[in-house]
PDB file of C-alpha atoms in Angstrom:
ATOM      1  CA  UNK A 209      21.823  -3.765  68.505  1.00 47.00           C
ATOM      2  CA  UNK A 210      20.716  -0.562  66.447  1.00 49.00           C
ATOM      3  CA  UNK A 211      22.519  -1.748  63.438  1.00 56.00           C
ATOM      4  CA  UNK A 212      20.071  -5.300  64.523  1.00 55.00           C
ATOM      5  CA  UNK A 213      17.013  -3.564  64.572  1.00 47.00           C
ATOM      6  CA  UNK A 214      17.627  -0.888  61.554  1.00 52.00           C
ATOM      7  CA  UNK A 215      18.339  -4.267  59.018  1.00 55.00           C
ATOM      8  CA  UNK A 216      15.115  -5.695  60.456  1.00 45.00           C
ATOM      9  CA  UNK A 217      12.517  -3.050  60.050  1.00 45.00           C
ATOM     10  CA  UNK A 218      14.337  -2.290  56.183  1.00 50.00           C
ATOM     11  CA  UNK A 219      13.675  -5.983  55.291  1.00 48.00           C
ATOM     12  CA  UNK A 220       9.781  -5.888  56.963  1.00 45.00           C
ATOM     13  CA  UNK A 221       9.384  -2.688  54.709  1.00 47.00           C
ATOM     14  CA  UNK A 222       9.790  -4.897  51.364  1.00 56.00           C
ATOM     15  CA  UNK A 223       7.277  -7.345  52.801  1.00 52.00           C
ATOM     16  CA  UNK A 224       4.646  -7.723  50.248  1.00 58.00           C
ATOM     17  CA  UNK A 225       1.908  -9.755  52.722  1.00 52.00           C
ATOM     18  CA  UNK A 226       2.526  -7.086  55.404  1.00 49.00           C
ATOM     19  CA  UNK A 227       2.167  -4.116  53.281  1.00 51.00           C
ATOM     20  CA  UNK A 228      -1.259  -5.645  52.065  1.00 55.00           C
ATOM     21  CA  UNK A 229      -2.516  -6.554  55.962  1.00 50.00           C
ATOM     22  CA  UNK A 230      -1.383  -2.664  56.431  1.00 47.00           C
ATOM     23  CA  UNK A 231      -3.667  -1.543  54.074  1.00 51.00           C
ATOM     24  CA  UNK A 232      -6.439  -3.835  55.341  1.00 50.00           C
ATOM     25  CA  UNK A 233      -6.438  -2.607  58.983  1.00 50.00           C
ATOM     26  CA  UNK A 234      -5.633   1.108  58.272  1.00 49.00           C
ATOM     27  CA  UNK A 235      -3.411   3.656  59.938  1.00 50.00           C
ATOM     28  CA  UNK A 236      -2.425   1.601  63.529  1.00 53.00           C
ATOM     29  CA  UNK A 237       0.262   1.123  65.784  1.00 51.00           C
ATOM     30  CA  UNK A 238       1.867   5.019  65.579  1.00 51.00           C
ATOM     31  CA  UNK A 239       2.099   5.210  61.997  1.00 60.00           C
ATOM     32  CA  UNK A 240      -0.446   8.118  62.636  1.00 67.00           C
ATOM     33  CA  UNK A 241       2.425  10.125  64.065  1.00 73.00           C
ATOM     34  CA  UNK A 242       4.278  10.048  60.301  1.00 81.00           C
ATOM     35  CA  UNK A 243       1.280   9.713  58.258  1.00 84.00           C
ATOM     36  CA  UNK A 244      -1.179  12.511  57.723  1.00 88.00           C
ATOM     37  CA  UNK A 245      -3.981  10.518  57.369  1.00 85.00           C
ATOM     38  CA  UNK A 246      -5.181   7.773  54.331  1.00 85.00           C
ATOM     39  CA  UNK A 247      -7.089  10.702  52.471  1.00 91.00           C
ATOM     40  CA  UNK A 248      -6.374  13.919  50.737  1.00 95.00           C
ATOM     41  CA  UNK A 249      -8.796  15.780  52.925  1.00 95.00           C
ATOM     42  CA  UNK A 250      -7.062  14.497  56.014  1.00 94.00           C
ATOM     43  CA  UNK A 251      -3.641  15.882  54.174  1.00 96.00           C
ATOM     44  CA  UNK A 252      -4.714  19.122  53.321  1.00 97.00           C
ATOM     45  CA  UNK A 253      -6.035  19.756  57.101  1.00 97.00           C
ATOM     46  CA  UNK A 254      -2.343  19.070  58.363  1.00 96.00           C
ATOM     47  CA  UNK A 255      -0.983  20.879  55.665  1.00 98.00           C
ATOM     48  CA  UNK A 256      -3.013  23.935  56.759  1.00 98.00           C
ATOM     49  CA  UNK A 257      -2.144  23.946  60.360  1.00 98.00           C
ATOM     50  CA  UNK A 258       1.640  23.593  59.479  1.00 98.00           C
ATOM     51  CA  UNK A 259       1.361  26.519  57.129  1.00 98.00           C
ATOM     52  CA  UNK A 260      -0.124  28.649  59.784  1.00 98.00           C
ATOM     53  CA  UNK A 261       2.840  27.903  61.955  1.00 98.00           C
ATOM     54  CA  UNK A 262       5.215  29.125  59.251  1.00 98.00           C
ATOM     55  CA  UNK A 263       6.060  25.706  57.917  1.00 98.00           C
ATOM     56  CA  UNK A 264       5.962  24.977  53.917  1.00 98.00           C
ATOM     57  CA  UNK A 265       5.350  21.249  52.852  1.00 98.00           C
ATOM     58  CA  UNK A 266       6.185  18.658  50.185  1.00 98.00           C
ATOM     59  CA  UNK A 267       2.834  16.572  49.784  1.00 97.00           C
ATOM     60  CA  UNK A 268       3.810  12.709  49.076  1.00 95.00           C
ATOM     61  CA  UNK A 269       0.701  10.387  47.859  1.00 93.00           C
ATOM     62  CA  UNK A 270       1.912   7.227  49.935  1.00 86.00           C
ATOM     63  CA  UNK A 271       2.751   3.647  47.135  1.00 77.00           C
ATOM     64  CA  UNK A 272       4.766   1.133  46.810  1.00 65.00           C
ATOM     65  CA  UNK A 273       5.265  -2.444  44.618  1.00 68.00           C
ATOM     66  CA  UNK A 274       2.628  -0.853  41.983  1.00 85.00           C
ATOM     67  CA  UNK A 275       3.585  -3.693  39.229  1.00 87.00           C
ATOM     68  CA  UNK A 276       0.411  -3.123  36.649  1.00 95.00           C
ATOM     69  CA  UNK A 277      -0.567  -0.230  34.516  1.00 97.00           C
ATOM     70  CA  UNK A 278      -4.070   0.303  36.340  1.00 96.00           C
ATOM     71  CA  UNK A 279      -2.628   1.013  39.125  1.00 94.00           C
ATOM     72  CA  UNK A 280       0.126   3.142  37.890  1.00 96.00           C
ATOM     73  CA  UNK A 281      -2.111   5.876  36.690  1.00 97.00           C
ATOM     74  CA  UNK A 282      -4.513   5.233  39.516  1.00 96.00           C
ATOM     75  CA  UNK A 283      -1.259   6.869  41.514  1.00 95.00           C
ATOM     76  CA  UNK A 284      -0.606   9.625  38.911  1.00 97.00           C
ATOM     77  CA  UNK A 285      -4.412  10.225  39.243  1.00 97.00           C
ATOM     78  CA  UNK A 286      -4.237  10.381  42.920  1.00 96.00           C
ATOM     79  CA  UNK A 287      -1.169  12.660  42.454  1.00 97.00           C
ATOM     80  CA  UNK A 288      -2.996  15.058  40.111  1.00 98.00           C
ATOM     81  CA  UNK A 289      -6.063  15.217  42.917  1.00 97.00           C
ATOM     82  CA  UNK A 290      -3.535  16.402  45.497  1.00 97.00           C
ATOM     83  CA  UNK A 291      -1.967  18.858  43.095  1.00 98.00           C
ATOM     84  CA  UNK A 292      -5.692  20.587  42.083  1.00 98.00           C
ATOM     85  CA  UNK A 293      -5.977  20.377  46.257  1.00 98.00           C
ATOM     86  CA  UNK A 294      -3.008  22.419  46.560  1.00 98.00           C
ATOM     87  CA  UNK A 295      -3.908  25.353  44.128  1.00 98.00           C
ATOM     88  CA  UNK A 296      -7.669  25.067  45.454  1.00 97.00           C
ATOM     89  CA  UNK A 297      -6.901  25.547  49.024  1.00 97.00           C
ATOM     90  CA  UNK A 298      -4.128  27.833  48.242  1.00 97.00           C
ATOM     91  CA  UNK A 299      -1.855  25.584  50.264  1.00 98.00           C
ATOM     92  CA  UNK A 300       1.957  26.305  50.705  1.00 98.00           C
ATOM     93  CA  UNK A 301       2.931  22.973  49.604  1.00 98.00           C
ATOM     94  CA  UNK A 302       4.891  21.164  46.764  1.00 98.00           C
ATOM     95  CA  UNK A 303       4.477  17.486  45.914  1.00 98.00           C
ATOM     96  CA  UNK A 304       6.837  14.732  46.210  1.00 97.00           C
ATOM     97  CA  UNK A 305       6.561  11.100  44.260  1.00 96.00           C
ATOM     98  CA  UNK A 306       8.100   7.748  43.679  1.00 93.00           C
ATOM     99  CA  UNK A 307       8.648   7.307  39.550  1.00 94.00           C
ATOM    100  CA  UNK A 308       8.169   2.767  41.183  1.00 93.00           C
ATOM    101  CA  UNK A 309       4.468   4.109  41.892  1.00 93.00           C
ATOM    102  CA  UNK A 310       4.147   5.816  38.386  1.00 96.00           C
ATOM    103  CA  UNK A 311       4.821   2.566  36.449  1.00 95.00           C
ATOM    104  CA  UNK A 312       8.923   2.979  35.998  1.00 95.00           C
ATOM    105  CA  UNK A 313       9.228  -0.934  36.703  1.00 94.00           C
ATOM    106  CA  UNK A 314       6.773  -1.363  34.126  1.00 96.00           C
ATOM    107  CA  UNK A 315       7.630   0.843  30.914  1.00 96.00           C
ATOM    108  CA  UNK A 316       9.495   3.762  29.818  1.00 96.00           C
ATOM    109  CA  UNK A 317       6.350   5.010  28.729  1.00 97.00           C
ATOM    110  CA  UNK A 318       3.670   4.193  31.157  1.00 98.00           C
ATOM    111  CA  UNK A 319       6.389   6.222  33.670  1.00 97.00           C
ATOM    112  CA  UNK A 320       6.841   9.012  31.528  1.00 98.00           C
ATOM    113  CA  UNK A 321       3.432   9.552  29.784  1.00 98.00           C
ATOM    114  CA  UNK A 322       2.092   9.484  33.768  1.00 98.00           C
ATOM    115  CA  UNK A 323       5.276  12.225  34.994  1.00 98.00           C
ATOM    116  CA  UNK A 324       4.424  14.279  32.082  1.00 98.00           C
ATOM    117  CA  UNK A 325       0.066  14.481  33.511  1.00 98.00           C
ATOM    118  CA  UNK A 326       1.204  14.850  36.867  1.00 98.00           C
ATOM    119  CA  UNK A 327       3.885  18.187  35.818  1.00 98.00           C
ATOM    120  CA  UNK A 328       0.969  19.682  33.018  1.00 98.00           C
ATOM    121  CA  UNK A 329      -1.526  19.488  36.360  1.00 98.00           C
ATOM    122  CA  UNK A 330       1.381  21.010  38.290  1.00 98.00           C
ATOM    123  CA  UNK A 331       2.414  23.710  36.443  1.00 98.00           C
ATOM    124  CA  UNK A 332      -1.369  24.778  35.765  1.00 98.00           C
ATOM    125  CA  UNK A 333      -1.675  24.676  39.477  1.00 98.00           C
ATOM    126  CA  UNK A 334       1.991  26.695  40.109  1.00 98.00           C
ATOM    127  CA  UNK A 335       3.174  23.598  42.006  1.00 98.00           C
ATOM    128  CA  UNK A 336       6.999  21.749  42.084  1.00 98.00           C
ATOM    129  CA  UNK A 337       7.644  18.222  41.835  1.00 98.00           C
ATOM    130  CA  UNK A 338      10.381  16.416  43.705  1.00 98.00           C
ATOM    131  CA  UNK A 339      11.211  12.837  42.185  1.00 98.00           C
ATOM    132  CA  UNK A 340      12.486  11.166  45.212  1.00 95.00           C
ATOM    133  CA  UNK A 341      15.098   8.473  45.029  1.00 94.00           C
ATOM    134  CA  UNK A 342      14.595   5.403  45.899  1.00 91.00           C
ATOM    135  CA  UNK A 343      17.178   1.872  45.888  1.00 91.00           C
ATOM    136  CA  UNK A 344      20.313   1.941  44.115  1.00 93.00           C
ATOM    137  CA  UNK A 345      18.654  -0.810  41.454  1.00 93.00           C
ATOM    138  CA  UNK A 346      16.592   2.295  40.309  1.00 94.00           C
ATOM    139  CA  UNK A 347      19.109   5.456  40.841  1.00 95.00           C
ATOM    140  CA  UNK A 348      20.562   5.299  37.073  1.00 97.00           C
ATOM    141  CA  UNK A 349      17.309   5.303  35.519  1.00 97.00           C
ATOM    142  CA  UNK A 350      15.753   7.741  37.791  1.00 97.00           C
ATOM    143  CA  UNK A 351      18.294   9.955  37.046  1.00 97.00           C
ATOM    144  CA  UNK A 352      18.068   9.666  33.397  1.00 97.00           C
ATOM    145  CA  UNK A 353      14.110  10.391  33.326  1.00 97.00           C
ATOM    146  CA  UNK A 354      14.917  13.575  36.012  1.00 98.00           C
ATOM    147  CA  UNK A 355      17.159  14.524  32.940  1.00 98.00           C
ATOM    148  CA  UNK A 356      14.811  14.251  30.254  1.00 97.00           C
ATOM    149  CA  UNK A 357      11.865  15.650  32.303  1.00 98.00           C
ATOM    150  CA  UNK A 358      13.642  18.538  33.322  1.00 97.00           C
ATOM    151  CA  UNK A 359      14.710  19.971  29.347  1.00 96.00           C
ATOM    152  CA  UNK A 360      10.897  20.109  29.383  1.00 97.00           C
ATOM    153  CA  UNK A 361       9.701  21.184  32.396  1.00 98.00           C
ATOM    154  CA  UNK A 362      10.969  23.555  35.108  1.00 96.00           C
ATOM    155  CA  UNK A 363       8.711  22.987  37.981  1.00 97.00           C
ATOM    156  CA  UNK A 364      10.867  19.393  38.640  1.00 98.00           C
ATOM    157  CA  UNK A 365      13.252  18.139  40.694  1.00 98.00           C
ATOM    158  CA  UNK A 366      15.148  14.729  42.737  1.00 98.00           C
ATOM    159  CA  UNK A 367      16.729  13.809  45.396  1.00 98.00           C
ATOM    160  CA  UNK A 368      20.640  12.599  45.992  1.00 97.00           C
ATOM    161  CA  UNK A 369      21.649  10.608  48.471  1.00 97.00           C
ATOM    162  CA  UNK A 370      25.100  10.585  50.184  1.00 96.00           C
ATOM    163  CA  UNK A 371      25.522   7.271  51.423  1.00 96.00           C
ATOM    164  CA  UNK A 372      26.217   5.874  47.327  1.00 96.00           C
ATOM    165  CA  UNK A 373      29.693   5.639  46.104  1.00 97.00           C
ATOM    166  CA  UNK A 374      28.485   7.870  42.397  1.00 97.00           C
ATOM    167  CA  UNK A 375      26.835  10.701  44.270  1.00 97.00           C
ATOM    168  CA  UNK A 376      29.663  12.915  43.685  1.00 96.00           C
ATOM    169  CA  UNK A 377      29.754  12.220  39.878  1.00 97.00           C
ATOM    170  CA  UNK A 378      26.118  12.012  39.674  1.00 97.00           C
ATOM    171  CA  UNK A 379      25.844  15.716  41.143  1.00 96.00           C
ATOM    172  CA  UNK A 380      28.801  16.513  38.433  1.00 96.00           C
ATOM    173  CA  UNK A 381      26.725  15.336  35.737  1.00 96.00           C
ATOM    174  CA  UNK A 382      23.536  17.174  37.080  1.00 97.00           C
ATOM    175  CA  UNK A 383      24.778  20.156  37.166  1.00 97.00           C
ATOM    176  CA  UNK A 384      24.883  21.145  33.702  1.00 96.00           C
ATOM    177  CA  UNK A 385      21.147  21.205  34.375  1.00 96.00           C
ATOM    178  CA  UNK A 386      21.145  24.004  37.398  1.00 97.00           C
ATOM    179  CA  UNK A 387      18.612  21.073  39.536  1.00 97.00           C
ATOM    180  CA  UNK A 388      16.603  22.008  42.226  1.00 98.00           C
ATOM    181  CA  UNK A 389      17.581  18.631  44.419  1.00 98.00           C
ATOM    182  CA  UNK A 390      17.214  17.591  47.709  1.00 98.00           C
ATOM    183  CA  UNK A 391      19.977  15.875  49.740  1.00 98.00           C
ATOM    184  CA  UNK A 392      19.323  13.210  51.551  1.00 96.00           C
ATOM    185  CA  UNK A 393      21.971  10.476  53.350  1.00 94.00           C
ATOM    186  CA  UNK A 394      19.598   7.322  52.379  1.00 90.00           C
ATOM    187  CA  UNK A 395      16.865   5.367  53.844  1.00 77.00           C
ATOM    188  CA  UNK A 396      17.588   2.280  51.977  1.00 80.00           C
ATOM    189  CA  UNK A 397      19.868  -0.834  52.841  1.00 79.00           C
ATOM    190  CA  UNK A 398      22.540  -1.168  50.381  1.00 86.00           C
ATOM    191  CA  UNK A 399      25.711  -3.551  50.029  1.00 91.00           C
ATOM    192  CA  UNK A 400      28.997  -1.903  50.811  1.00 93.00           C
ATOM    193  CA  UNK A 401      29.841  -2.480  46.919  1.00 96.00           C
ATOM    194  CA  UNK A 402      27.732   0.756  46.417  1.00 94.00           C
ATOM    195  CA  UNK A 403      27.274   2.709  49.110  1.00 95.00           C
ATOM    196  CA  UNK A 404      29.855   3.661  52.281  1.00 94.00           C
ATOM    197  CA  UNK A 405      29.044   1.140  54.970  1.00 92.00           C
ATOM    198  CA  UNK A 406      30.153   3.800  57.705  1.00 93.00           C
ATOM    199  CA  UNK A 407      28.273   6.109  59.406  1.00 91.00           C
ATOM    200  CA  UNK A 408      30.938   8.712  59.469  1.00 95.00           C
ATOM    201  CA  UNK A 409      31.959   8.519  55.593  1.00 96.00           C
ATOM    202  CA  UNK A 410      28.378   9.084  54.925  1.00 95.00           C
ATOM    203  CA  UNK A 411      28.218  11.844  56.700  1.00 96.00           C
ATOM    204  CA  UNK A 412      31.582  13.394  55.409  1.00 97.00           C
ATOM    205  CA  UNK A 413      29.941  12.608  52.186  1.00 97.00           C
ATOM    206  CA  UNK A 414      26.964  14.476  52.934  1.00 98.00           C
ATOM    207  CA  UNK A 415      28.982  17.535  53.343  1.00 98.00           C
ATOM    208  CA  UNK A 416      30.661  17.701  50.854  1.00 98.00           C
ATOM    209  CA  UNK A 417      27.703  17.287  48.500  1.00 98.00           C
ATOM    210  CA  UNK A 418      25.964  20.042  50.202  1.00 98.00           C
ATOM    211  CA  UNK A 419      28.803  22.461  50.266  1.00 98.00           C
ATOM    212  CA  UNK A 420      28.752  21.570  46.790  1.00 97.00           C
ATOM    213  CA  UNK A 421      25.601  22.095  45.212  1.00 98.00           C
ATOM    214  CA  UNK A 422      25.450  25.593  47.176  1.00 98.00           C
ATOM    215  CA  UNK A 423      28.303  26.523  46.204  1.00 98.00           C
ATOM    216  CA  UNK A 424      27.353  25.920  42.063  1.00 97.00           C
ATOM    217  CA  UNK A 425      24.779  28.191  42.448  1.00 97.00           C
ATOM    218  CA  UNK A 426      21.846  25.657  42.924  1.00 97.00           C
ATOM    219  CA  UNK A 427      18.795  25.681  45.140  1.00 98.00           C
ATOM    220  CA  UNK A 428      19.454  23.097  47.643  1.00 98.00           C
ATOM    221  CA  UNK A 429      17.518  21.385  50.185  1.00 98.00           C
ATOM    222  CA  UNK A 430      19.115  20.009  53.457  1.00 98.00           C
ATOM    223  CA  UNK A 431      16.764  17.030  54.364  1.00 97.00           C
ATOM    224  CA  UNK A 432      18.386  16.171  57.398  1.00 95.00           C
ATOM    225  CA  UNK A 433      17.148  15.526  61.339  1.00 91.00           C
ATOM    226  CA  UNK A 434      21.094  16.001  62.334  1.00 93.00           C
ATOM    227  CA  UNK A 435      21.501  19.083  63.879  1.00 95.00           C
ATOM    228  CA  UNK A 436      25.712  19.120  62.902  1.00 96.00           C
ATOM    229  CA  UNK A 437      24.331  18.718  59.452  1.00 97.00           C
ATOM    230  CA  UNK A 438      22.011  21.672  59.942  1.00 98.00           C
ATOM    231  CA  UNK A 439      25.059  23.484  61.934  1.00 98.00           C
ATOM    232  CA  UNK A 440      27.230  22.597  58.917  1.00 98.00           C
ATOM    233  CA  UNK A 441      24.729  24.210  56.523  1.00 98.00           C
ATOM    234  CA  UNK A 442      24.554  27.426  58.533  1.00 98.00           C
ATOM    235  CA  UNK A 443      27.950  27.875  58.225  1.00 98.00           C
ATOM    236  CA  UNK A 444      28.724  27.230  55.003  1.00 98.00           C
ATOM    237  CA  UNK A 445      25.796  29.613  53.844  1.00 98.00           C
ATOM    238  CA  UNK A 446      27.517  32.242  56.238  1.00 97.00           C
ATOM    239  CA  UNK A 447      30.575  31.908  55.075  1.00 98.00           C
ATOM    240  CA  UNK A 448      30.214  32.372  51.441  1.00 98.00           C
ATOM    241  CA  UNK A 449      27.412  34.723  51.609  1.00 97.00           C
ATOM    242  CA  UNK A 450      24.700  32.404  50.157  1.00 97.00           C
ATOM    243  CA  UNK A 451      21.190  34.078  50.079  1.00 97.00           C
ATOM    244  CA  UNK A 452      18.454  32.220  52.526  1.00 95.00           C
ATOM    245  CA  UNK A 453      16.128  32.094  49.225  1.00 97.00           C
ATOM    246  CA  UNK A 454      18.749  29.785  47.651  1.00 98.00           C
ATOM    247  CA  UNK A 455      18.193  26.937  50.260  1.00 98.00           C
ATOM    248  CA  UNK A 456      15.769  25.056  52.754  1.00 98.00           C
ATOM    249  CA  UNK A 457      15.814  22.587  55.542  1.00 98.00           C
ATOM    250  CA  UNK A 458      13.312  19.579  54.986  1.00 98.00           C
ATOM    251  CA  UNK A 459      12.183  16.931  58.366  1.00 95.00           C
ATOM    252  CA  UNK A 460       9.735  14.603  58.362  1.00 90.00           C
ATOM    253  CA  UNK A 461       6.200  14.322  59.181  1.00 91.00           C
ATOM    254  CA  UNK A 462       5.956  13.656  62.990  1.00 86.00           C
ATOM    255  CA  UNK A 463       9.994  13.810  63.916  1.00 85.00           C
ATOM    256  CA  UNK A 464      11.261  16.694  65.575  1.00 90.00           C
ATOM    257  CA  UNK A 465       8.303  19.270  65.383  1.00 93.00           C
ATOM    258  CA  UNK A 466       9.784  21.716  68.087  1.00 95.00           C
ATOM    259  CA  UNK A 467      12.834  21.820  65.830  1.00 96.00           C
ATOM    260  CA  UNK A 468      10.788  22.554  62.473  1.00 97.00           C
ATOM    261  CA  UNK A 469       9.570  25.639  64.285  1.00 98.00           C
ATOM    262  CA  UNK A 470      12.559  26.854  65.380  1.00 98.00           C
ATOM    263  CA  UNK A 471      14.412  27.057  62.052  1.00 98.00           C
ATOM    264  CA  UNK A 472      10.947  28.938  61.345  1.00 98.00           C
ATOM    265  CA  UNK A 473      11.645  31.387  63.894  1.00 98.00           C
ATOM    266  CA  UNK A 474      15.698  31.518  62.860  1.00 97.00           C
ATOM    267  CA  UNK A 475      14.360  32.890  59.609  1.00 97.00           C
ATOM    268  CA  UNK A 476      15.051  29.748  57.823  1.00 98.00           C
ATOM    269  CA  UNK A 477      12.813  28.197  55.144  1.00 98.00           C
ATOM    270  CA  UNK A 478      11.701  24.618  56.934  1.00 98.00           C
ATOM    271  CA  UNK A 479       9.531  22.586  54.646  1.00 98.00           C
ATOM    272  CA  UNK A 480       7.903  19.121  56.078  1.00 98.00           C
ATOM    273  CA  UNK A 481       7.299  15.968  54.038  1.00 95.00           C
ATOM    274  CA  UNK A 482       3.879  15.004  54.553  1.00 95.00           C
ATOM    275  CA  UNK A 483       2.911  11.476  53.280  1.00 91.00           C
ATOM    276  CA  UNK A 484      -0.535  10.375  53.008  1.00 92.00           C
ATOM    277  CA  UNK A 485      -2.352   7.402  51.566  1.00 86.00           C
ATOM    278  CA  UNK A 486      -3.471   3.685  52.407  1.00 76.00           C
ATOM    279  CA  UNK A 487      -0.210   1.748  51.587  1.00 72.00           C
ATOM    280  CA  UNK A 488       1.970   3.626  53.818  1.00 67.00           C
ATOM    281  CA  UNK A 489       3.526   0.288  55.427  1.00 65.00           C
ATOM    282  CA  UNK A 490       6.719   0.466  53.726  1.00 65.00           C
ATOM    283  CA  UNK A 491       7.368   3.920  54.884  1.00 68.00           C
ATOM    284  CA  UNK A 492       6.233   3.771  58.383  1.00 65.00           C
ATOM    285  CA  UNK A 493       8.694   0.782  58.519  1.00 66.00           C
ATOM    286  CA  UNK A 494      11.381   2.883  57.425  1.00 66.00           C
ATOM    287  CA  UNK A 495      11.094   5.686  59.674  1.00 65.00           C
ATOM    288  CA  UNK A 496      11.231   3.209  62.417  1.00 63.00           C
ATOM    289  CA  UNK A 497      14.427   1.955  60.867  1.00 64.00           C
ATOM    290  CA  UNK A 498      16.202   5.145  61.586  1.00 63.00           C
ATOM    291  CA  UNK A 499      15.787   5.722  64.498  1.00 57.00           C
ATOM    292  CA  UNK A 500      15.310   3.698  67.355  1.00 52.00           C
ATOM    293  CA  UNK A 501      13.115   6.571  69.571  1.00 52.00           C
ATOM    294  CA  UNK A 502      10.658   5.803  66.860  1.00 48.00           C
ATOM    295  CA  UNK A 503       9.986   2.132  67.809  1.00 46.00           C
ATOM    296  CA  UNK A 504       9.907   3.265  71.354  1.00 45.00           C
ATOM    297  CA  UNK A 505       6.773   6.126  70.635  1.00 41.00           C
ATOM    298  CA  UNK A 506       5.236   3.362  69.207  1.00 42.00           C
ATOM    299  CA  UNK A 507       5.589   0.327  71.633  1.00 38.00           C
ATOM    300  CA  UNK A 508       4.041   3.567  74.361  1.00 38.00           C
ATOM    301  CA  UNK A 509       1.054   4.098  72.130  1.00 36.00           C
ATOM    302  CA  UNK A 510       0.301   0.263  71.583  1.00 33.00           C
ATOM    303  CA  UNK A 511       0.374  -0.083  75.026  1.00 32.00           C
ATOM    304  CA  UNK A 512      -1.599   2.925  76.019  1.00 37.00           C
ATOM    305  CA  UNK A 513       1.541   3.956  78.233  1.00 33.00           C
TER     306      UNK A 513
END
């Protein structure tokens, strides 16, 4: 039955008439709960509160099926705005992106020309970028612009994901450039021709990678909501004597809060991913893919319960 519901809410979140009816009727039905708002003004309030509580944050601009140049740099635009927000308000926040939203499906350099505006802004501003991964269609050529990006910039990096079949060699590969990257199991559905179909190879994957990049020396973030995962980490750091600066925990927006704070109080580094925007349909979606509590917050609020 979970499996049932995960596979439906992943194919509502690639529905193109539901994303736009989304952005028509606005932040409904508990996607408040993930979303910090559809403006950057709404953003930066949330982002203040969590910094007060000891929290750091990964800003994410909110956009998916962009398939026209207009609205391609209308995104980067939108992303630059949130960085200048960051180094006005003096926020404790970095800023995540989809390359999809910058014009990737487009052209090599529409994506690139709009990446290389968005890390000028953010490295005038003293801000990171995190290129987050998205379907398997797009991992090669994600990875490639990470690669190019990052001989020219060093406020960048991306996100690996355990549940693919090439993680291991992809982190192999990266490593010659010392990446800042954040590790992830997946969000996406995938065929079992790419990526491990069980729950439990996924997660033995998702050690291993972690154990990994620590272990090479790299700053690594944990984005995880499993506490064996964040057990795992603790140990492994503890065990080899890895510094705390070295590596982070990342959560969500609006899952597990009481947790968040008390890696803050452990002494751990917890950063949140913060979305914002008007087209945050596909995303909501996805977080209510994962796990089932998610759908059941929501059916409460929509029925005032």
């Amino acid at each position: 039955m979970e499996q049932l519901m995960k596979n439906f809410f992943l194919f509502l979140s690639k529905n193109k008439f539901l994303t736009k009816m989304a952005k028509r009727y606005g932040l409904k039905f508990g996607a408040a709960r993930f979303v910090a708002g559809e403006a950057i003004r709404q953003a930066v309030d949330v982002i203040k509160d969590l910094n007060r509580k000891g929290l750091v944050v990964t800003i994410d601009y909110l956009g998916e099926f962009v398939d026209n140049e207009r609205e391609a740099n209308e995104m980067a635009d939108n992303c630059i705005d949130a960085i200048k927000a960051i180094g006005r308000e003096r926020l404790n926040s970095q800023l995540s992106l989809k390359m999809t939203s910058m014009g990737m499906d487009i052209s090599d350099e529409l994506v690139l020309n709009n990446m290389r505006r968005i890390l000028e802004a953010a490295k005038e501003n003293g801000v990171f970028v995190t290129i987050d991964m998205e379907d398997y269609s797009r991992c090669q050529k994600t990875i490639e612009i990470f690669k190019q990006l990052k001989s020219e910039y060093d406020n960048i990096g991306t996100v690996i994901q355990a549940y693919l079949y090439r993680t291991e060699k992809d982190m192999e590969d990266l490593n010659a450039y010392s990446p800042n990257l954040r590790l992830v199991k997946g969000a996406y559905k995938e065929s079992p021709e790419v990526a491990f179909p069980l729950k439990k190879d996924v997660d033995d994957n998702y050690k291993k990678i972690i154990k990994m990049h620590l272990l090479n020396g790299n700053y690594t973030a944990v984005a995880t909501h499993d506490d064996s995962m964040i057990e795992y980490t603790k140990q492994i750091v503890k065990e080899h004597n890895i510094p705390k600066d070295q590596f982070e925990f990342q959560m969500l927006y609006g899952i597990r809060p009481e947790r968040q704070l008390e890696l803050v109080n452990e002494g751990y580094k917890m950063r949140v991913y913060v979305p914002y925007g008007t087209d945050w349909y596909g995303y909501f979606m996805r977080r209510l893919a994962e796990r089932p509590a998610n759908v059941a917050f929501v059916l409460k609020g929509v029925i005032g319960k």
